[in-house]
Coordinates of C-alpha atoms in Angstrom, one line a residue:
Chain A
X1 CA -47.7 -36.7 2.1
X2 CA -44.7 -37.3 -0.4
X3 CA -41.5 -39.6 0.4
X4 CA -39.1 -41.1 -1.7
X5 CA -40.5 -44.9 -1.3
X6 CA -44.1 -44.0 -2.5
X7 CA -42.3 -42.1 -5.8
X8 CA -40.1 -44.9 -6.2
X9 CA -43.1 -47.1 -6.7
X10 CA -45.3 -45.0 -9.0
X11 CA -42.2 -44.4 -11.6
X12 CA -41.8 -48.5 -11.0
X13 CA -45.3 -49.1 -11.6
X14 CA -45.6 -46.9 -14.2
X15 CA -42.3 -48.5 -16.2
X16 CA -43.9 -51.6 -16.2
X17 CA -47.1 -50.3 -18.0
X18 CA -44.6 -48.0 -20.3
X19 CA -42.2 -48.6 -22.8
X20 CA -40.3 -45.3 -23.0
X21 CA -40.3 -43.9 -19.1
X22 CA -37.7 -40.6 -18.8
X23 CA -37.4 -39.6 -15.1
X24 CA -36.1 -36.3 -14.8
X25 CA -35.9 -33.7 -12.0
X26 CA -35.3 -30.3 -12.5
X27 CA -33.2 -29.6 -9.5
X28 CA -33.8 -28.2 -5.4
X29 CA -33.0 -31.9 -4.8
X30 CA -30.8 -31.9 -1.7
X31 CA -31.5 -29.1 0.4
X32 CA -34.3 -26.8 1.6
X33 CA -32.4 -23.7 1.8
X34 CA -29.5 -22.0 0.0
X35 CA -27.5 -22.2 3.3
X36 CA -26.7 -24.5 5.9
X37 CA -25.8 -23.6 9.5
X38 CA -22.4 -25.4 10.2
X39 CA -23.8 -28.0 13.3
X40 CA -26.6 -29.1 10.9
X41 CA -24.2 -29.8 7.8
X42 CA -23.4 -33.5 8.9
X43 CA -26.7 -34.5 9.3
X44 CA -27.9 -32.7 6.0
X45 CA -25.1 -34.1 3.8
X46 CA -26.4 -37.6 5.1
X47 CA -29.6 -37.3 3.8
X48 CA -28.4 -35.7 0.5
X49 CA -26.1 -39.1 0.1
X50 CA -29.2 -41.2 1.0
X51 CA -31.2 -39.0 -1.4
X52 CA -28.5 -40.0 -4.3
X53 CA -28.6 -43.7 -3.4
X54 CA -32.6 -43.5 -3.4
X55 CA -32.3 -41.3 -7.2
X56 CA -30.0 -44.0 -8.6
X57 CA -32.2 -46.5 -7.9
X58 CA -34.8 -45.3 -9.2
X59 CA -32.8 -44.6 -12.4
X60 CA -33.3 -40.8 -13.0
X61 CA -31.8 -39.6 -16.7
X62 CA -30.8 -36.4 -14.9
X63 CA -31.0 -33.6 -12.3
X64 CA -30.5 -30.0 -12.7
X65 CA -28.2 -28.4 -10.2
X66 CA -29.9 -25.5 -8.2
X67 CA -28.8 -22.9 -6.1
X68 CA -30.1 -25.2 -3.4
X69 CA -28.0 -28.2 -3.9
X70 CA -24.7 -26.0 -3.6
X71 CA -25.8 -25.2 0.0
X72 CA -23.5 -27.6 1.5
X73 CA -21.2 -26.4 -0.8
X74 CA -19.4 -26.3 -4.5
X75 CA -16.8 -29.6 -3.3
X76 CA -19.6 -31.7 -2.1
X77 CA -21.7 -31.7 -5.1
X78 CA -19.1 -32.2 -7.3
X79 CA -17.6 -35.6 -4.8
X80 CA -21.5 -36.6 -4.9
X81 CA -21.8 -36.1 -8.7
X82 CA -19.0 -39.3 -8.7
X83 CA -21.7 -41.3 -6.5
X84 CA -24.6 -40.6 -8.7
X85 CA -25.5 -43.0 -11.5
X86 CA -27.3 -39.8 -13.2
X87 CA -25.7 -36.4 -14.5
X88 CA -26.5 -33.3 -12.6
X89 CA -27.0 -30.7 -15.1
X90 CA -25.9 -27.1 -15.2
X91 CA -24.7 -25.0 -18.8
X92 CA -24.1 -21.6 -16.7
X93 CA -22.3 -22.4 -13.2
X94 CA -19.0 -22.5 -14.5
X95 CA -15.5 -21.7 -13.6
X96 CA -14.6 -17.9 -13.2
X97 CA -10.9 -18.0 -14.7
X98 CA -11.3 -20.4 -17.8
X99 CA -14.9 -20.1 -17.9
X100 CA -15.7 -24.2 -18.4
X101 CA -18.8 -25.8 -16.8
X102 CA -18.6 -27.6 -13.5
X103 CA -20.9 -30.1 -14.5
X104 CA -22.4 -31.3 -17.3
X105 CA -24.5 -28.3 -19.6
X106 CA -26.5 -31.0 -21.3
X107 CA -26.7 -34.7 -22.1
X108 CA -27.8 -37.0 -24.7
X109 CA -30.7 -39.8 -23.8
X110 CA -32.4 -42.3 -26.7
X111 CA -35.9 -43.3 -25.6
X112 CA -38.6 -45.1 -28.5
X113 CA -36.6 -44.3 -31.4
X114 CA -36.1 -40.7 -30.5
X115 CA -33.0 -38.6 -29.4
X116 CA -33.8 -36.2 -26.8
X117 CA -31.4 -33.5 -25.9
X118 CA -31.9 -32.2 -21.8
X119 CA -29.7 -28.9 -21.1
X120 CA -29.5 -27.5 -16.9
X121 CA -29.6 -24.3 -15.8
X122 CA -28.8 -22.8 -12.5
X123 CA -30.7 -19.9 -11.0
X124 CA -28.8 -16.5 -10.5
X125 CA -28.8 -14.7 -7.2
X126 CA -26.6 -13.9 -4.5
X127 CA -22.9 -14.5 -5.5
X128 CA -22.1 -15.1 -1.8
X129 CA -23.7 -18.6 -1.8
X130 CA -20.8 -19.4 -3.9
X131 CA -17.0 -18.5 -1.8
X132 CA -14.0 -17.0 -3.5
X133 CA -12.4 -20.4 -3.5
X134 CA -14.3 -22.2 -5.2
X135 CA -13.4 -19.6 -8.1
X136 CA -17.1 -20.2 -9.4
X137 CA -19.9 -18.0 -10.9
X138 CA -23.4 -18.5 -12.1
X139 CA -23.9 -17.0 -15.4
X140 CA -27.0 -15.4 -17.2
X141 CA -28.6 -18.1 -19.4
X142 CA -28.3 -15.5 -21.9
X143 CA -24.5 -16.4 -22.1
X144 CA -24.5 -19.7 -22.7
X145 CA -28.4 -21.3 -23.7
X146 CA -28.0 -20.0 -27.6
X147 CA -25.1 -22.2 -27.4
X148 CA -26.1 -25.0 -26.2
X149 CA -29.2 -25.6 -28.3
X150 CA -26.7 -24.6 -31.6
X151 CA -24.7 -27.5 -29.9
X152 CA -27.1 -29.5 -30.3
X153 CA -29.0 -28.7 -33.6
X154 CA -29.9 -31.0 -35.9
X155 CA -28.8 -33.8 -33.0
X156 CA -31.6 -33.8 -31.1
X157 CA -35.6 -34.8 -32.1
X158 CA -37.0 -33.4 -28.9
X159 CA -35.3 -30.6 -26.5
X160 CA -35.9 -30.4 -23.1
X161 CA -34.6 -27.5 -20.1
X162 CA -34.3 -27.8 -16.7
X163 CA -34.7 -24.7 -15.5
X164 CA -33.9 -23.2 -12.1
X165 CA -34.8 -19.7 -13.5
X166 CA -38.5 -17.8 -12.1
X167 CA -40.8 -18.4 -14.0
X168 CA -40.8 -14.8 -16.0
X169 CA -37.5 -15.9 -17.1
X170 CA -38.2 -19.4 -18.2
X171 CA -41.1 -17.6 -20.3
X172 CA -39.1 -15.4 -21.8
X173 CA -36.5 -18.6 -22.8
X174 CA -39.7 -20.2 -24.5
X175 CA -40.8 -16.7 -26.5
X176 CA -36.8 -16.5 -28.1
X177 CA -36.0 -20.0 -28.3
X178 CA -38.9 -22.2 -29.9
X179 CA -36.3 -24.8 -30.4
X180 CA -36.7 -25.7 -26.8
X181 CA -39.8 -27.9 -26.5
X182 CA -40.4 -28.7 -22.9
X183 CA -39.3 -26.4 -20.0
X184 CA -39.6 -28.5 -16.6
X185 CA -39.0 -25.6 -14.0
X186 CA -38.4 -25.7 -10.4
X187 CA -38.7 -23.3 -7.6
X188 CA -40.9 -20.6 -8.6
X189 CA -44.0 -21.7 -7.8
X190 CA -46.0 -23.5 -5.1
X191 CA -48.4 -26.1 -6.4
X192 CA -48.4 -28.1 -9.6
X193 CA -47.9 -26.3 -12.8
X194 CA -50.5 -27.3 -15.4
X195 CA -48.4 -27.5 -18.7
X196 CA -48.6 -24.0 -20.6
X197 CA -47.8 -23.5 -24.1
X198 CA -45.7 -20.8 -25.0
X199 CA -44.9 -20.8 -28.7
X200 CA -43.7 -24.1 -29.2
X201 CA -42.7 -24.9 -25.7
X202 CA -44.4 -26.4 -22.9
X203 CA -43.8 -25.4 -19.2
X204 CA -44.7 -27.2 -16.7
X205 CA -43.7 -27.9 -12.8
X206 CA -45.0 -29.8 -9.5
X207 CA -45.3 -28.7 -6.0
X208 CA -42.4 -28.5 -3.3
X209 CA -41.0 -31.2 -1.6
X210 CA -41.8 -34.6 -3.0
X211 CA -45.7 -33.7 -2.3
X212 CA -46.5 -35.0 -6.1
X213 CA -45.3 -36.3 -9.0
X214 CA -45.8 -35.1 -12.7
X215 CA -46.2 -37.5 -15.7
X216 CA -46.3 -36.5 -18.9
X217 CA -47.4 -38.5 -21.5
X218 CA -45.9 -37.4 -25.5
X219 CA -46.8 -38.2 -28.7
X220 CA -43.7 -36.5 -30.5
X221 CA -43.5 -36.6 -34.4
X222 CA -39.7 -35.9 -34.9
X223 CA -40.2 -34.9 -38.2
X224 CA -42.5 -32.0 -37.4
X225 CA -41.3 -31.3 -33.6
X226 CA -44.2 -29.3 -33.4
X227 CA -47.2 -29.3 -30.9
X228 CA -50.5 -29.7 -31.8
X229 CA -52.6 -26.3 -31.3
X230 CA -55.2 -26.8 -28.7
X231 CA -55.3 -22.7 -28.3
X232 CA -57.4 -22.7 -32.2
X233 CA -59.6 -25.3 -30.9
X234 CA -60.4 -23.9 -27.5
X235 CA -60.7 -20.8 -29.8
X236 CA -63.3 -22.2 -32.1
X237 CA -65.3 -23.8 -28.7
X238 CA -65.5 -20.3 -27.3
X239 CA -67.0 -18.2 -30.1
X240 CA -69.9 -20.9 -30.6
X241 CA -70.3 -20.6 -27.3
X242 CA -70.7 -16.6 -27.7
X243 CA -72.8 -17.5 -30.6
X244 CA -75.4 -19.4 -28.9
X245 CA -75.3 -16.3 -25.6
X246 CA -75.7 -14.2 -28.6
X247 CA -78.8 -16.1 -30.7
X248 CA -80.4 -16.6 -27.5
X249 CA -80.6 -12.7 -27.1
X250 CA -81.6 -11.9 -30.4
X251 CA -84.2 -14.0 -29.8
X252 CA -85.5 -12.6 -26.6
X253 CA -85.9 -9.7 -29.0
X254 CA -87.4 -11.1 -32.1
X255 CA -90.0 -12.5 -29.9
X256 CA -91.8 -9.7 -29.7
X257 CA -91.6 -8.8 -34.0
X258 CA -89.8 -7.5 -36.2
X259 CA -87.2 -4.7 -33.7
X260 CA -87.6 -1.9 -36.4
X261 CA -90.9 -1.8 -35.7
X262 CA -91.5 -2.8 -32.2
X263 CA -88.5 -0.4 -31.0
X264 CA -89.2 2.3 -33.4
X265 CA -89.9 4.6 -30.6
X266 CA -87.0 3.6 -28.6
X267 CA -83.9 4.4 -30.6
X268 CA -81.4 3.3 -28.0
X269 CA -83.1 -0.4 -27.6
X270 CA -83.0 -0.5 -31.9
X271 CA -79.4 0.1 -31.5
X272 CA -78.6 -2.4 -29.2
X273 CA -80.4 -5.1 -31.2
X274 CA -79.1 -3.6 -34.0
X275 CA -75.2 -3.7 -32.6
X276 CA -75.8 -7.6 -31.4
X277 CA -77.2 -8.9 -35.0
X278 CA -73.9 -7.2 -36.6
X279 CA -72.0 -9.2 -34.3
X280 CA -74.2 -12.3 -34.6
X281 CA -72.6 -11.9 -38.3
X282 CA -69.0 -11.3 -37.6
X283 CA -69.4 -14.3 -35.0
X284 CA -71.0 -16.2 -37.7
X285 CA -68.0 -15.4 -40.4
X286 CA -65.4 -16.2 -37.7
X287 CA -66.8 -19.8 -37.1
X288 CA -66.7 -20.7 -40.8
X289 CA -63.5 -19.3 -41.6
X290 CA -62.2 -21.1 -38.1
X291 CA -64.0 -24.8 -38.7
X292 CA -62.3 -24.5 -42.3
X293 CA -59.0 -24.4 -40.7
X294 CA -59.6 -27.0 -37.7
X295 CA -60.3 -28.8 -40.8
X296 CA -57.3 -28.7 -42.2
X297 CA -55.3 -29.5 -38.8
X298 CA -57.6 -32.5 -38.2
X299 CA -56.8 -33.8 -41.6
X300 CA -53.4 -33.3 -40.9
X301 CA -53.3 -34.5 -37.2
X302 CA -50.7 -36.9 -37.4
X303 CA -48.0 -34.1 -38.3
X304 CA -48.4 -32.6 -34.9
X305 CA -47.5 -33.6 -31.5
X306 CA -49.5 -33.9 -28.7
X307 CA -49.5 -34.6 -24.9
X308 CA -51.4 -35.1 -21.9
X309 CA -50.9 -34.8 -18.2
X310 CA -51.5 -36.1 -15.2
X311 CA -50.1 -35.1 -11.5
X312 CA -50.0 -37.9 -8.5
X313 CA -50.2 -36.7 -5.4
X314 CA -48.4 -39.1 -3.2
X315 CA -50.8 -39.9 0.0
X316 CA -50.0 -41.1 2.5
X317 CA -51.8 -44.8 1.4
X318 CA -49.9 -45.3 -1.5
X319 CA -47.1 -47.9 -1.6
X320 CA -43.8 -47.8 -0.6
X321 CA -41.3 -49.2 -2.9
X322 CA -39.0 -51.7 -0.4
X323 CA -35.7 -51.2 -1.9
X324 CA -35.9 -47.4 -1.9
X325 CA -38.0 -48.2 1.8
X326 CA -34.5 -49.3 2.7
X327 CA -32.1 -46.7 1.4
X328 CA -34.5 -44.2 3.3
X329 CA -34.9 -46.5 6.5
X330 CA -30.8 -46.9 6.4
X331 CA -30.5 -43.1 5.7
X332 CA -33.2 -41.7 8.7
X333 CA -30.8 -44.0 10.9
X334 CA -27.8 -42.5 10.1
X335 CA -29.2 -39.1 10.5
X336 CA -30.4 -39.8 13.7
X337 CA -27.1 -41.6 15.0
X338 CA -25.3 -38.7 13.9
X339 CA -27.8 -36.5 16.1
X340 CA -27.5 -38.5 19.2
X341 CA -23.7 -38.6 19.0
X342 CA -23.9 -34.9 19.1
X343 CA -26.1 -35.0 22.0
X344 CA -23.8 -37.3 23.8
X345 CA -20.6 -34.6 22.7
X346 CA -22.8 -31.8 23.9
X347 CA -23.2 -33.2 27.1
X348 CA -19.8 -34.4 28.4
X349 CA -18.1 -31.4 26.5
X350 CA -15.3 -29.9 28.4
X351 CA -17.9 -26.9 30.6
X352 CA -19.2 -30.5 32.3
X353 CA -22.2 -28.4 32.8
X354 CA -25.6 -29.8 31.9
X355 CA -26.5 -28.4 28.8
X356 CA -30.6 -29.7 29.0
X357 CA -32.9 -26.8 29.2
X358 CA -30.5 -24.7 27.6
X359 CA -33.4 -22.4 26.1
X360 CA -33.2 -20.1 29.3
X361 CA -36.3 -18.0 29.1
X362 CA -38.7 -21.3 28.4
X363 CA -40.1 -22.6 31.2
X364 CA -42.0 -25.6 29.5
X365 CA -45.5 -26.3 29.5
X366 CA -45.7 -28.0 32.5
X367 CA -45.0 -24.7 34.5
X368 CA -48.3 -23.4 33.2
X369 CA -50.6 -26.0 34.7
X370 CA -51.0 -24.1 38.6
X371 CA -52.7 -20.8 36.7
X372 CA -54.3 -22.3 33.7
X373 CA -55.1 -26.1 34.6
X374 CA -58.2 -26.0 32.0
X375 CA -55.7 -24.6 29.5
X376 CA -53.5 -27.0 29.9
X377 CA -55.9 -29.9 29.5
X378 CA -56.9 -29.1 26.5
X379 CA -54.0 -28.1 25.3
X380 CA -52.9 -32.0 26.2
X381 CA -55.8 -33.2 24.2
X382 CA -54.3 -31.5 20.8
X383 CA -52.1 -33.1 18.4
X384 CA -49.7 -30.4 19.5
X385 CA -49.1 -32.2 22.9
X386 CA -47.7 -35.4 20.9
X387 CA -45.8 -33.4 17.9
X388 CA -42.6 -34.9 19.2
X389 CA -44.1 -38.5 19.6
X390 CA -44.8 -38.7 16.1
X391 CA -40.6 -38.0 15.2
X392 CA -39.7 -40.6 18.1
X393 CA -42.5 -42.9 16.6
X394 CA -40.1 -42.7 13.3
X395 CA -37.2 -42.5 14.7
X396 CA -36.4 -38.9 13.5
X397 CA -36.0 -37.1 17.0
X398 CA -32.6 -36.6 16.4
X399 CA -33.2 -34.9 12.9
X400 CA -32.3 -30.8 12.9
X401 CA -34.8 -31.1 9.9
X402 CA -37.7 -31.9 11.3
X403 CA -37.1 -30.8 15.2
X404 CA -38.1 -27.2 14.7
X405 CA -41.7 -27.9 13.8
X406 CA -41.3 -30.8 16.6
X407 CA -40.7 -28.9 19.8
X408 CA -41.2 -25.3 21.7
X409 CA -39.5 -22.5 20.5
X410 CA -38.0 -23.7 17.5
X411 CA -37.0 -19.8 16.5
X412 CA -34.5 -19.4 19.3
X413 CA -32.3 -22.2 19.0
X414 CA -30.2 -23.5 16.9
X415 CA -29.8 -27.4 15.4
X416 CA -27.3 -28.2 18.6
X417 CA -29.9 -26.7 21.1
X418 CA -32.7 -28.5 19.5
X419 CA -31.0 -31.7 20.2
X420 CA -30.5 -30.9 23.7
X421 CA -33.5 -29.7 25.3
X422 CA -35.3 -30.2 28.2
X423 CA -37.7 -32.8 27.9
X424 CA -40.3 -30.5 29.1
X425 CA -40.3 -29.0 25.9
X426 CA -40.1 -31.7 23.5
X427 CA -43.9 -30.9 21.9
X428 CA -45.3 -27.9 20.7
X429 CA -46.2 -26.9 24.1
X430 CA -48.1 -23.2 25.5
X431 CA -44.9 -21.4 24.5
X432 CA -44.9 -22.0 21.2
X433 CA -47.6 -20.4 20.9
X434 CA -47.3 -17.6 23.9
X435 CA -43.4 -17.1 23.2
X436 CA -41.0 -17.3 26.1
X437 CA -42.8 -17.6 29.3
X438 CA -40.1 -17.9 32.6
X439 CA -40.4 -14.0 33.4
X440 CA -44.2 -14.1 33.2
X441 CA -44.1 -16.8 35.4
X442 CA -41.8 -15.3 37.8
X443 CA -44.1 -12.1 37.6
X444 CA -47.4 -13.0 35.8
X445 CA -49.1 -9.5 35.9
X446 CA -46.2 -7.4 35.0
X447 CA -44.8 -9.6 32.3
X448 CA -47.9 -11.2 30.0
X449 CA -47.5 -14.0 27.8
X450 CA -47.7 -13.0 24.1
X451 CA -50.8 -13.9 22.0
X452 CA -50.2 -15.7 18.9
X453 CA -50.8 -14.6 15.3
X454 CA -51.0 -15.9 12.0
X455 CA -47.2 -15.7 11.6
X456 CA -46.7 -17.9 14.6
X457 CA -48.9 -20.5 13.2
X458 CA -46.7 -20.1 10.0
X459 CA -43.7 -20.6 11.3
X460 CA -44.2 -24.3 10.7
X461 CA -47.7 -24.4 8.9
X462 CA -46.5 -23.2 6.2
X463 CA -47.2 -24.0 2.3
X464 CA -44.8 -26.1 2.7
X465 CA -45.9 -28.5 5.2
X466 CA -49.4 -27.8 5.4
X467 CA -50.9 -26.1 2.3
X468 CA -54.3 -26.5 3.9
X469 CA -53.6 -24.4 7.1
X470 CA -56.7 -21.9 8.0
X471 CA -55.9 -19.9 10.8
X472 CA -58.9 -19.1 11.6
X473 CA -60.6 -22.4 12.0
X474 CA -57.4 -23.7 13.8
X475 CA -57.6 -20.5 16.6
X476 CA -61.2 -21.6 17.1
X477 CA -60.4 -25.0 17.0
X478 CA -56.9 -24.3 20.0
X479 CA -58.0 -21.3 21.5
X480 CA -57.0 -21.4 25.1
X481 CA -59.5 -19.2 26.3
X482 CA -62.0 -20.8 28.7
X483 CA -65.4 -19.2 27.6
Chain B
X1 CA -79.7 -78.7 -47.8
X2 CA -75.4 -79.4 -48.2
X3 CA -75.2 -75.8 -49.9
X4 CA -77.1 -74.2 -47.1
X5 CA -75.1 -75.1 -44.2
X6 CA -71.9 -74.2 -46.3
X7 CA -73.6 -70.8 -47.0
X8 CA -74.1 -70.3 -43.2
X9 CA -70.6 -71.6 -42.4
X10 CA -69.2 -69.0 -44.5
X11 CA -71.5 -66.4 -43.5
X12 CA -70.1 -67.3 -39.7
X13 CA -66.6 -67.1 -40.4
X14 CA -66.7 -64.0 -42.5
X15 CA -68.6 -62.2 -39.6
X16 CA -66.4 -63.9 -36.9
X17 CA -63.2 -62.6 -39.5
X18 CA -65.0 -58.8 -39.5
X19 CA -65.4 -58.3 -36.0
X20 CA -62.1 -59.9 -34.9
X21 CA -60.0 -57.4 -37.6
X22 CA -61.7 -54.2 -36.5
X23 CA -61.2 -55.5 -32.5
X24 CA -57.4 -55.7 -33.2
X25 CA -57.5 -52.4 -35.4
X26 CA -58.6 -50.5 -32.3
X27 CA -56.6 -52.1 -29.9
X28 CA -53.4 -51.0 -32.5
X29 CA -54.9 -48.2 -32.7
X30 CA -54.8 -47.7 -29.1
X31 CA -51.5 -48.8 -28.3
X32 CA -49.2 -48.0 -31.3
X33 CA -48.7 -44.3 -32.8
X34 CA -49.6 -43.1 -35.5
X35 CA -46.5 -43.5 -38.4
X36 CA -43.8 -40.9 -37.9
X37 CA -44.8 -40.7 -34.2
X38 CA -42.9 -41.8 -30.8
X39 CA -44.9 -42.1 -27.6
X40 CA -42.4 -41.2 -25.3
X41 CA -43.5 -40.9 -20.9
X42 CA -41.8 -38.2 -19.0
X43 CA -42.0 -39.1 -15.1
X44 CA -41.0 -34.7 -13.8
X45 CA -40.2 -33.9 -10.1
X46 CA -38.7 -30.8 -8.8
X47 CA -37.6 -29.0 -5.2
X48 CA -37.5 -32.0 -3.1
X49 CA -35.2 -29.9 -0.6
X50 CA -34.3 -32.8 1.1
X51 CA -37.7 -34.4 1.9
X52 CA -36.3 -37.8 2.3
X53 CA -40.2 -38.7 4.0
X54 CA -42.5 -36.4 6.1
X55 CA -40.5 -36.3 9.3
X56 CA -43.9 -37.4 11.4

């Protein structure tokens, strides 16, 4: 699932149906993590350049700068904020001496006759992702959102944030600042976000890594800037619904006569009849006094605004978009040249030693065939014995992105490593699952190959990758064990 | 025999008007807001991390 093409194609696709189409992202664009390890920063830059190229295209309004996207560091963003066609948005990562923004804190978009305001914010955390020199700091939102949305009062018709905060924050930012009207978060939470309302603001997110996309579609009355209430309807729904739990009841009772005289003998059976027609009453005085109002709002519809949404996940059928096919096919093949020709350094570097099979206590799969040939048979027949086929098949071998999940013993090594090993273990082979196996080899009673657990299945099936993983059906599915 | 077919011509055409004004009502309806409102389509994405594609 996901991939920039097939995104590409459903915001094209869905401009052609659409007048006003905003694109927007909320930030986490570049990177996975918050840091890079130094012989994986080529590679990784590449594909945040190609990611650029593919967002430019594609004609994104704006970006919010996470923490994320500073993991190359402060400079590059800032030279790859020239190449983008879009602003990257952040109000509270600012300088530390004069205290101005590094990037834009918000910018100013006209779509269907309606000015929309969209203000950044950056995610607080760690101050050592940013280094002394870059004489940066990440300030609370507290600092400098009032400001912003005073900025840009009376300006704006609609007000959106893109919010690195968690979640509990970005909460909070909708209970004191109703002015906001749609907060489109990132990071806190796996899965897609259905929007909820808090005041007069909306949240809403998708999931991780490009796995959907989110479209909402607005009905905004600038006049009012207020949403509709859906909470008083749902509200109304659920006490007929009591109603009718609570009449049926009632009715079980009646059926028999009049309760004060059927249950005269049983005072504790009167009272319950007698507690559930009180509240048959209230029920009943709640539902007028609640259609009266719905009333009111339906009469006055048009005053509100209203929404609806709709997430896309992007399988694997859907179409690839061929200009944005091409930024990504250009960008994969950069990445992978730039692996190779650190393979190639690697192995003439000045040691002349050959650096393949570097991972010294793997012995690769192969090893394991004389004392567990059934084993290894099956083993051969998963999709594990061909995990590395599928990169080569793509021409992503060479990416320190995807190798880890790629090959055996991803958690020892390190990008350079990766690139290097032995071909004997380029799949997920036994000891991926068993750990390190040269010494049990050498002395197979003494030393025992570990068994796996859940965590070693997560390592790489993980929400991120594969949201569906059940251990438990995969051990019974891979188990090695003969019987 | 002259008035009748003019009566049924107008009849037609009235009817044909009718359904042809409340078809293009709804279709309005449909596509345009109501006054005083904007429809505006927000296309959202978040944490790509640097998922250009699946790697395989």
């Amino acid at each position: 699932m996901g991939g920039l093409p097939k995104k590409a194609q459903q915001l094209e696709n869905l401009r052609k149906k659409k007048n006003g189409v905003l694109a927007l992202d909320s930030g986490a664009l570049l990177f996975k993590e918050e840091k890079i390890q130094p012989d994986q920063i080529q590679q990784l830059t590449a594909t945040a350049q190609g990611i650029v190229s593919a967002y430019n295209r594609m004609s994104f309004a704006a970006v919010g700068v996470a923490r994320q996207d500073l993991a190359a560091g402060l400079p590059f963003l800032l030279s790859l904020q020239h190449k983008s066609d879009f602003p990257w948005l952040s109000a509270n990562l600012v300088n530390r001496t004069h205290g101005k923004p590094y990037f834009k804190p918000h910018t100013l978009l006209s779509m269907a006759g309606v000015n929309i305001g969209v203000i950044g914010l950056t995610g607080q955390g760690p101050e050592s992702l940013l280094p002394e020199k870059d004489n940066a700091v990440i300030l609370p939102w507290e600092d400098v959102l009032p400001k912003e949305i005073s900025q840009l009062k009376g300006r704006v018709d609609l007000l959106i944030l893109l919010s690195n905060l968690p979640s509990s924050t970005n909460k909070k930012i909708a209970e004191t600042h109703p002015e906001i009207h749609l907060i489109l978060q990132g990071g806190s939470t796996s899965g897609n976000l259905v929007p909820e309302r808090i005041n007069n603001t909306l949240i809403t997110q998708v999931e991780q890594q490009g796995k959907s996309i989110g479209i909402l579609e607005v009905r905004w009355n600038k006049q009012t800037k207020k949403w509709e209430d859906a909470g008083a309807e749902n509200l109304l729904l659920e006490k007929k619904n009591e109603l009718d739990r609570l009449g049926w009841q009632i009715g079980r009772y009646l059926k028999t006569g009049d309760p004060k005289l059927v249950f005269k003998d049983k005072p504790d059976v009167l009272a319950a009849y007698e507690s559930m027609a009180r509240q048959h009453e209230r029920l009943n005085q709640e539902i007028a006094r609640l259609t009266v109002e719905q009333n009111t709002r339906n009469a006055n519809r048009t005053q509100f605004s209203s929404y609806s949404h709709h997430f896309e996940t992007m399988r694997k059928e859907l179409p690839d978009n061929p200009a944005v096919r091409a930024i990504v096919d250009a960008t994969t093949t950069e990445v992978n040249r730039i692996g190779k020709a650190a393979v190639k350094a690697r192995i003439s570097d000045s040691s002349g030693k050959n650096q393949e099979g570097i991972s010294e206590n793997y012995a690769g799969s192969n090893a394991c065939t004389s004392c567990h040939a059934p084993q290894f048979a099956k083993w051969r027949g998963t999709q594990h014995a061909t995990a590395y086929d599928t990169l080569e098949a793509k021409g992503q071998q060479f990416n320190v992105q995807c190798l880890p999940c790629h090959v055996t013993g991803p958690a020892a090594q390190t990008g350079q490593e990766m690139l290097a090993l032995a071909h004997d273990l380029r799949q997920v082979g036994c000891e991926s699952c068993h750990g390190p196996c040269r010494a049990h080899i050498l002395q197979p009673t003494d030393a025992k190959a570990e068994r796996p657990t859940m965590a070693t299945c997560q390592r790489c099936h993980s929400g991120d990758h594969d949201d569906r993983f059940n251990f438990f059906e995969a051990l019974s599915r891979l188990r090695c064990r003969s019987d | 025999m002259n008035k009748l077919f003019f009566l049924l011509l107008t009849l037609l055409v009235s009817i044909t008007l009718t359904i042809t004004t409340e078809a293009d009502e709804k279709k309005s309806a449909e596509s345009n807001p109501p006054k005083g409102s904007h429809d505006i389509t927000i296309f959202f994405s978040n944490d790509v991390r640097g998922e250009i594609e699946p790697c395989g």
